[in-house]
Tab-separated table of C-alpha atoms and ligand atoms in Angstrom:
chain	number	residue	atom	x	y	z
D	1	MET	CA	0.000	0.000	0.000
D	2	THR	CA	1.350	3.372	-0.961
D	3	LEU	CA	1.207	6.206	1.554
D	4	PRO	CA	-1.476	8.797	0.706
D	5	THR	CA	-0.545	12.412	-0.013
D	6	THR	CA	-0.637	14.310	3.293
D	7	HIS	CA	-3.633	16.549	3.984
D	8	VAL	CA	-2.596	19.970	5.297
D	9	SER	CA	-4.383	22.580	7.414
D	10	PHE	CA	-1.700	25.316	7.435
D	11	PRO	CA	-3.222	27.205	4.492
D	12	ALA	CA	-6.184	28.172	6.730
D	13	GLY	CA	-3.755	29.184	9.473
D	14	ALA	CA	-4.023	26.100	11.702
D	15	VAL	CA	-1.153	25.483	14.146
D	16	THR	CA	-2.543	22.425	15.959
D	17	GLY	CA	-4.109	19.129	14.890
D	18	GLU	CA	-4.432	15.438	15.602
D	19	SER	CA	-3.738	12.578	13.232
D	20	THR	CA	-2.685	8.944	12.982
D	21	VAL	CA	0.981	8.132	12.478
D	22	LEU	CA	1.222	6.275	9.145
D	23	ALA	CA	4.953	5.672	8.900
D	24	VAL	CA	8.339	6.410	10.456
D	25	HIS	CA	11.324	6.529	8.103
D	26	PRO	CA	14.993	6.771	9.050
D	27	LEU	CA	16.798	9.719	7.458
D	28	ASP	CA	20.487	10.469	6.990
D	29	GLY	CA	22.328	11.620	10.093
D	30	GLY	CA	20.415	9.477	12.584
D	31	ARG	CA	17.236	11.488	12.200
D	32	TYR	CA	13.725	10.137	11.662
D	33	ALA	CA	10.765	11.347	9.629
D	34	VAL	CA	7.265	10.834	10.977
D	35	VAL	CA	4.426	10.755	8.418
D	36	THR	CA	0.846	11.418	9.548
D	37	GLY	CA	-2.368	11.401	7.556
D	38	ALA	CA	-2.929	15.110	8.151
D	39	THR	CA	-0.893	17.932	9.676
D	40	PRO	CA	-0.838	21.676	10.396
D	41	PHE	CA	2.968	21.734	9.754
D	42	HIS	CA	4.237	23.636	6.702
D	43	PRO	CA	7.225	21.802	5.176
D	44	LEU	CA	10.018	23.346	3.138
D	45	ASP	CA	9.010	22.992	-0.529
D	46	HIS	CA	11.582	21.116	-2.609
D	47	THR	CA	10.679	22.924	-5.855
D	48	TRP	CA	10.493	26.519	-4.606
D	49	PRO	CA	12.051	26.645	-1.101
D	50	ASP	CA	10.982	30.192	-0.188
D	51	GLN	CA	9.326	29.749	3.216
D	52	PRO	CA	11.342	27.872	5.878
D	53	ALA	CA	9.894	24.844	7.685
D	54	ASP	CA	7.593	24.994	10.680
D	55	LEU	CA	9.060	23.665	13.925
D	56	GLY	CA	7.135	22.405	16.937
D	57	THR	CA	6.097	19.282	18.815
D	58	LEU	CA	4.496	15.947	18.082
D	59	THR	CA	3.008	14.259	21.149
D	60	VAL	CA	2.278	10.525	21.212
D	61	ASP	CA	0.965	8.758	24.344
D	62	GLY	CA	1.802	11.792	26.429
D	63	VAL	CA	5.409	11.935	25.246
D	64	GLY	CA	6.394	15.175	23.487
D	65	LEU	CA	8.835	14.785	20.595
D	66	ALA	CA	10.532	17.904	19.234
D	67	VAL	CA	10.026	18.464	15.486
D	68	VAL	CA	13.436	19.900	14.537
D	69	ASP	CA	12.732	20.309	10.820
D	70	CYS	CA	9.895	19.718	8.381
D	71	LEU	CA	10.595	18.558	4.831
D	72	THR	CA	8.737	17.516	1.697
D	73	GLY	CA	8.956	13.809	0.942
D	74	ALA	CA	7.718	11.845	-2.040
D	75	VAL	CA	7.048	8.213	-2.780
D	76	GLY	CA	7.040	7.019	-6.376
D	77	PRO	CA	4.394	4.774	-7.935
D	78	ASP	CA	6.278	1.637	-6.829
D	79	GLY	CA	7.072	2.800	-3.286
D	80	GLY	CA	5.073	1.732	-0.274
D	81	ALA	CA	4.594	2.184	3.440
D	82	ASP	CA	6.876	-0.815	4.073
D	83	GLY	CA	10.324	-0.346	2.683
D	84	GLY	CA	9.483	1.733	-0.355
D	85	PRO	CA	11.987	4.561	-0.471
D	86	VAL	CA	10.771	7.958	0.706
D	87	LEU	CA	12.748	10.505	-1.236
D	88	VAL	CA	13.470	13.827	0.417
D	89	GLY	CA	13.884	17.370	-0.825
D	90	ALA	CA	16.450	17.687	-3.622
D	91	ASP	CA	16.521	13.880	-4.159
D	92	ILE	CA	12.962	13.979	-5.537
D	93	PRO	CA	13.360	13.582	-9.315
D	94	VAL	CA	9.947	15.001	-10.314
D	95	ARG	CA	8.281	18.356	-9.830
D	96	ARG	CA	5.912	18.947	-6.934
D	97	GLY	CA	2.440	17.670	-7.628
D	98	ASP	CA	3.303	14.842	-10.041
D	99	GLU	CA	0.110	12.794	-9.744
D	100	GLU	CA	1.816	9.413	-9.959
D	101	TRP	CA	3.614	10.204	-6.736
D	102	SER	CA	2.479	10.558	-3.114
D	103	TRP	CA	3.542	13.803	-1.456
D	104	LEU	CA	4.339	13.739	2.233
D	105	VAL	CA	4.961	16.185	5.039
D	106	LEU	CA	7.956	14.781	6.926
D	107	HIS	CA	8.113	15.774	10.614
D	108	VAL	CA	11.805	15.394	11.380
D	109	LEU	CA	12.867	14.109	14.816
D	110	ALA	CA	16.447	14.049	16.129
D	111	ALA	CA	16.073	10.506	17.515
D	112	ASP	CA	14.165	7.257	16.943
D	113	PRO	CA	10.622	7.651	18.338
D	114	GLY	CA	10.167	3.863	18.635
D	115	ASP	CA	7.120	1.994	17.374
D	116	ILE	CA	4.481	4.719	17.072
D	117	VAL	CA	2.863	3.700	13.760
D	118	GLY	CA	-0.910	3.508	14.158
D	119	ARG	CA	-0.916	5.766	17.258
D	120	THR	CA	-2.583	9.166	17.380
D	121	ALA	CA	-0.216	12.125	17.369
D	122	ALA	CA	-1.099	15.585	18.675
D	123	LEU	CA	0.668	18.056	16.408
D	124	ALA	CA	1.581	21.555	17.592
D	125	VAL	CA	3.460	24.121	15.509
D	126	ASP	CA	5.611	26.815	17.168
D	127	ALA	CA	2.990	29.530	16.690
D	128	GLY	CA	5.317	32.469	17.300
D	129	ARG	CA	7.718	31.384	14.575
D	130	ARG	CA	4.820	30.597	12.207
D	131	GLY	CA	3.307	34.045	12.817
D	132	ALA	CA	6.611	35.733	11.975
D	133	LEU	CA	7.072	33.661	8.797
D	134	SER	CA	3.486	34.404	7.725
D	135	ALA	CA	4.088	38.135	8.184
D	136	SER	CA	7.244	37.946	6.068
D	137	HIS	CA	5.468	35.934	3.373
D	138	SER	CA	2.520	38.340	3.147
D	139	GLY	CA	5.042	41.186	2.998
D	140	CYS	CA	6.804	39.442	0.112
D	141	HIS	CA	3.640	39.321	-2.014
D	142	LEU	CA	2.711	42.925	-1.255
D	143	LEU	CA	6.238	44.056	-2.152
D	144	ALA	CA	5.857	42.263	-5.493
D	145	LEU	CA	2.714	44.230	-6.334
D	146	ALA	CA	4.062	47.580	-5.112
D	147	LEU	CA	7.377	47.109	-6.941
D	148	ASN	CA	5.609	46.118	-10.173
D	149	GLU	CA	3.618	49.341	-9.965
D	150	ALA	CA	6.639	51.553	-9.223
D	151	LEU	CA	8.636	50.048	-12.117
D	152	ALA	CA	5.746	49.997	-14.604
D	153	PRO	CA	6.864	53.163	-16.496
D	154	ARG	CA	10.231	51.520	-17.253
D	155	TRP	CA	8.760	48.942	-19.644
D	156	ARG	CA	9.178	49.988	-23.287
D	157	LYS	CA	6.780	47.270	-24.388
D	158	ASP	CA	4.326	44.789	-22.951
D	159	PRO	CA	6.396	41.853	-21.634
D	160	GLY	CA	3.404	39.553	-22.015
D	161	ARG	CA	2.855	38.968	-18.327
D	162	THR	CA	0.973	41.288	-15.999
D	163	ASP	CA	0.038	41.120	-12.318
D	164	ALA	CA	-3.433	41.288	-10.762
D	165	PHE	CA	-3.470	45.076	-11.245
D	166	GLY	CA	-2.425	44.961	-14.891
D	167	HIS	CA	1.163	46.130	-14.316
D	168	PRO	CA	4.001	44.328	-16.109
D	169	ASP	CA	4.991	41.556	-13.712
D	170	PHE	CA	8.595	42.594	-12.997
D	171	ASP	CA	8.530	40.442	-9.860
D	172	SER	CA	7.959	37.145	-11.636
D	173	LEU	CA	9.839	38.031	-14.851
D	174	ALA	CA	13.040	39.083	-13.054
D	175	MET	CA	12.858	36.870	-9.939
D	176	ALA	CA	16.088	34.970	-9.184
D	177	SER	CA	15.235	33.919	-5.628
D	178	SER	CA	12.819	34.684	-2.834
D	179	VAL	CA	13.644	33.723	0.753
D	180	MET	CA	11.747	34.472	3.931
D	181	ASP	CA	12.844	34.236	7.529
D	182	THR	CA	11.266	35.363	10.786
D	183	GLU	CA	12.523	38.928	10.247
D	184	ALA	CA	12.101	39.726	6.585
D	185	SER	CA	11.598	38.580	3.021
D	186	THR	CA	14.605	38.918	0.711
D	187	ASP	CA	13.779	39.019	-2.989
D	188	THR	CA	16.581	39.000	-5.523
D	189	TYR	CA	15.936	40.111	-9.103
D	190	ARG	CA	18.189	39.632	-12.099
D	191	LEU	CA	18.379	42.601	-14.467
D	192	GLY	CA	19.975	40.760	-17.348
D	193	LYS	CA	19.850	40.765	-21.096
D	194	SER	CA	16.688	38.678	-21.249
D	195	LEU	CA	14.773	41.162	-19.105
D	196	ARG	CA	15.989	44.009	-21.332
D	197	LYS	CA	14.861	42.059	-24.392
D	198	LYS	CA	11.419	41.789	-22.855
D	199	GLY	CA	11.342	45.582	-22.651
D	200	PHE	CA	12.664	46.601	-19.231
D	201	THR	CA	14.778	49.766	-19.119
D	202	ALA	CA	17.316	50.274	-16.330
D	203	GLU	CA	19.120	53.118	-18.147
D	204	ALA	CA	18.261	56.795	-17.993
D	205	THR	CA	15.807	58.092	-20.595
D	206	GLU	CA	14.129	61.454	-21.141
D	207	GLU	CA	11.336	60.345	-18.797
D	208	PHE	CA	13.302	58.916	-15.870
D	209	PRO	CA	16.822	58.663	-14.411
D	210	ALA	CA	18.925	55.485	-14.409
D	211	LEU	CA	17.647	52.857	-12.010
D	212	ALA	CA	20.587	53.412	-9.639
D	213	ASP	CA	19.755	57.112	-9.347
D	214	ALA	CA	16.033	56.466	-9.040
D	215	LEU	CA	16.341	53.992	-6.147
D	216	PRO	CA	15.585	56.427	-3.294
D	217	GLU	CA	12.488	57.677	-5.091
D	218	LEU	CA	11.371	54.153	-6.023
D	219	THR	CA	11.877	52.946	-2.466
D	220	GLU	CA	9.769	55.810	-1.173
D	221	ALA	CA	6.980	55.101	-3.665
D	222	VAL	CA	6.932	51.402	-2.761
D	223	ASN	CA	6.918	52.137	0.966
D	224	ARG	CA	4.120	54.666	0.586
D	225	ARG	CA	2.042	52.027	-1.187
D	226	LEU	CA	2.840	49.369	1.435
D	227	ALA	CA	1.920	51.742	4.265
D	228	GLY	CA	-1.414	52.469	2.588
D	229	TRP	CA	-2.239	48.775	2.270
D	230	VAL	CA	-1.343	48.089	5.907
D	231	ALA	CA	-3.482	51.053	7.005
D	232	ALA	CA	-6.413	49.693	4.946
D	233	ASP	CA	-6.271	46.468	7.021
D	234	ALA	CA	-6.977	44.455	3.848
D	235	PRO	CA	-8.225	40.899	4.474
D	236	VAL	CA	-6.051	37.998	3.271
D	237	ARG	CA	-7.155	34.462	2.526
D	238	ILE	CA	-5.788	31.366	0.810
D	239	ASP	CA	-8.086	29.710	-1.732
D	240	VAL	CA	-7.697	25.958	-1.398
D	241	PRO	CA	-9.006	23.652	-4.144
D	242	GLY	CA	-8.354	20.539	-2.015
D	243	PRO	CA	-6.771	19.412	1.290
D	244	GLU	CA	-3.696	17.763	-0.265
D	245	LEU	CA	-0.218	19.175	0.267
D	246	THR	CA	0.111	19.532	-3.507
D	247	ALA	CA	-3.179	21.370	-4.207
D	248	ARG	CA	-2.622	24.546	-6.281
D	249	ARG	CA	-3.403	27.199	-3.678
D	250	GLU	CA	-3.848	30.903	-4.289
D	251	TRP	CA	-3.151	33.900	-2.044
D	252	ASN	CA	-5.915	36.504	-2.174
D	253	CYS	CA	-5.802	40.001	-0.735
D	254	GLU	CA	-8.701	42.466	-0.963
D	255	LEU	CA	-6.689	45.626	-1.483
D	256	PRO	CA	-8.372	49.018	-1.980
D	257	GLU	CA	-7.308	48.901	-5.676
D	258	GLY	CA	-8.995	45.516	-6.146
D	259	ALA	CA	-8.520	41.834	-5.419
D	260	ALA	CA	-4.932	40.662	-5.801
D	261	ARG	CA	-4.121	36.995	-6.353
D	262	ILE	CA	-0.835	35.124	-6.486
D	263	PHE	CA	-0.293	31.342	-6.582
D	264	CYS	CA	1.354	30.384	-3.310
D	265	GLY	CA	2.129	27.313	-1.211
D	266	GLY	CA	2.981	29.152	1.997
D	267	THR	CA	1.285	30.611	5.068
D	268	HIS	CA	-0.026	34.139	5.563
D	269	LEU	CA	-1.575	36.723	7.849
D	270	HIS	CA	-5.394	36.894	7.991
D	271	HIS	CA	-5.490	40.661	7.544
D	272	LEU	CA	-2.881	43.362	7.064
D	273	GLY	CA	-3.876	45.153	10.276
D	274	GLU	CA	-1.866	42.436	12.053
D	275	LEU	CA	1.089	44.582	10.990
D	276	ALA	CA	2.094	47.907	12.485
D	277	GLU	CA	4.393	48.621	9.550
D	278	LEU	CA	5.809	47.113	6.383
D	279	ARG	CA	8.887	48.650	4.799
D	280	THR	CA	11.251	47.610	2.062
D	281	GLU	CA	14.845	48.515	1.305
D	282	LEU	CA	16.014	48.342	-2.326
D	283	ARG	CA	19.655	47.745	-3.196
D	284	LEU	CA	21.291	47.554	-6.590
D	285	SER	CA	24.526	45.601	-7.063
D	286	GLU	CA	27.572	47.616	-8.103
D	287	ASP	CA	27.445	46.351	-11.695
D	288	GLY	CA	23.694	46.957	-11.849
D	289	SER	CA	22.893	43.334	-12.642
D	290	GLU	CA	20.970	42.527	-9.475
D	291	LEU	CA	18.250	44.292	-7.526
D	292	VAL	CA	17.593	43.113	-3.964
D	293	ALA	CA	14.522	44.012	-1.929
D	294	VAL	CA	14.572	43.311	1.813
D	295	THR	CA	11.049	43.740	3.143
D	296	ARG	CA	10.536	43.857	6.908
D	297	PRO	CA	7.157	43.559	8.586
D	298	LYS	CA	6.703	44.979	12.067
D	299	ARG	CA	3.876	43.181	13.794
D	300	ALA	CA	1.235	45.135	15.669
H	1	ZN	ZN1	3.957	32.961	-1.701
């Protein structure tokens, strides 16, 4: 019997749950992965590892076991609960969501939990850490929209991809990496030849200065927009087509300018009034080839 894809409750904001232990698999380094039927834990995604893993506790028969990491595992069509290899993270040879495969949330323990298969586990996520990661992740999506708007005049032609507000989607077209932690979201954009070919202008023109010279003004425009959205206390929700870890979920935010949507596998705030402030800092590399935005939420 193959393990079923894990059902997850983190998209709705859950931090606790109860579920049956389906399997325990040894991992490298003397660690063990516990698989349950359902979980509130958000694992690191192996395809797009932007939001770090939830940490917390798994309690079985009154014994609390520390969850020291949380990873994405996958079992191929021939794998099974008994002995079939559970592949982890970068060892998974297919993209997330491949329907032939089962997709598992792996609760990583530092030591062997013993024979707990079939027992009920109480799952509890470190809610403080989760809250901080959710704030950073919501900040990341808002930065994307505000930055797209601020850079919109720099597109000489339609790059063929726009965001929810109809602005050229600089964020997704130039994105090199996006990483959140409990303090901030760091988004790195590549300003290479291919972006220029799509129509983006970093150089000075008659209408605007070179990107490097425009940074203070751009930063101010983005931060003004972010402050307005936080002040509007816009509601945030995740649309969930199904309970499986691999369901294609979508972040929705009812901003004053309209409903914004972005596909997203992470966790988020419920409304922007949970923040006291959201500010970004834009930096351009010396050679002008990389733009970095560090966006820090301050929670209310
Ligand atoms: Zn996201």
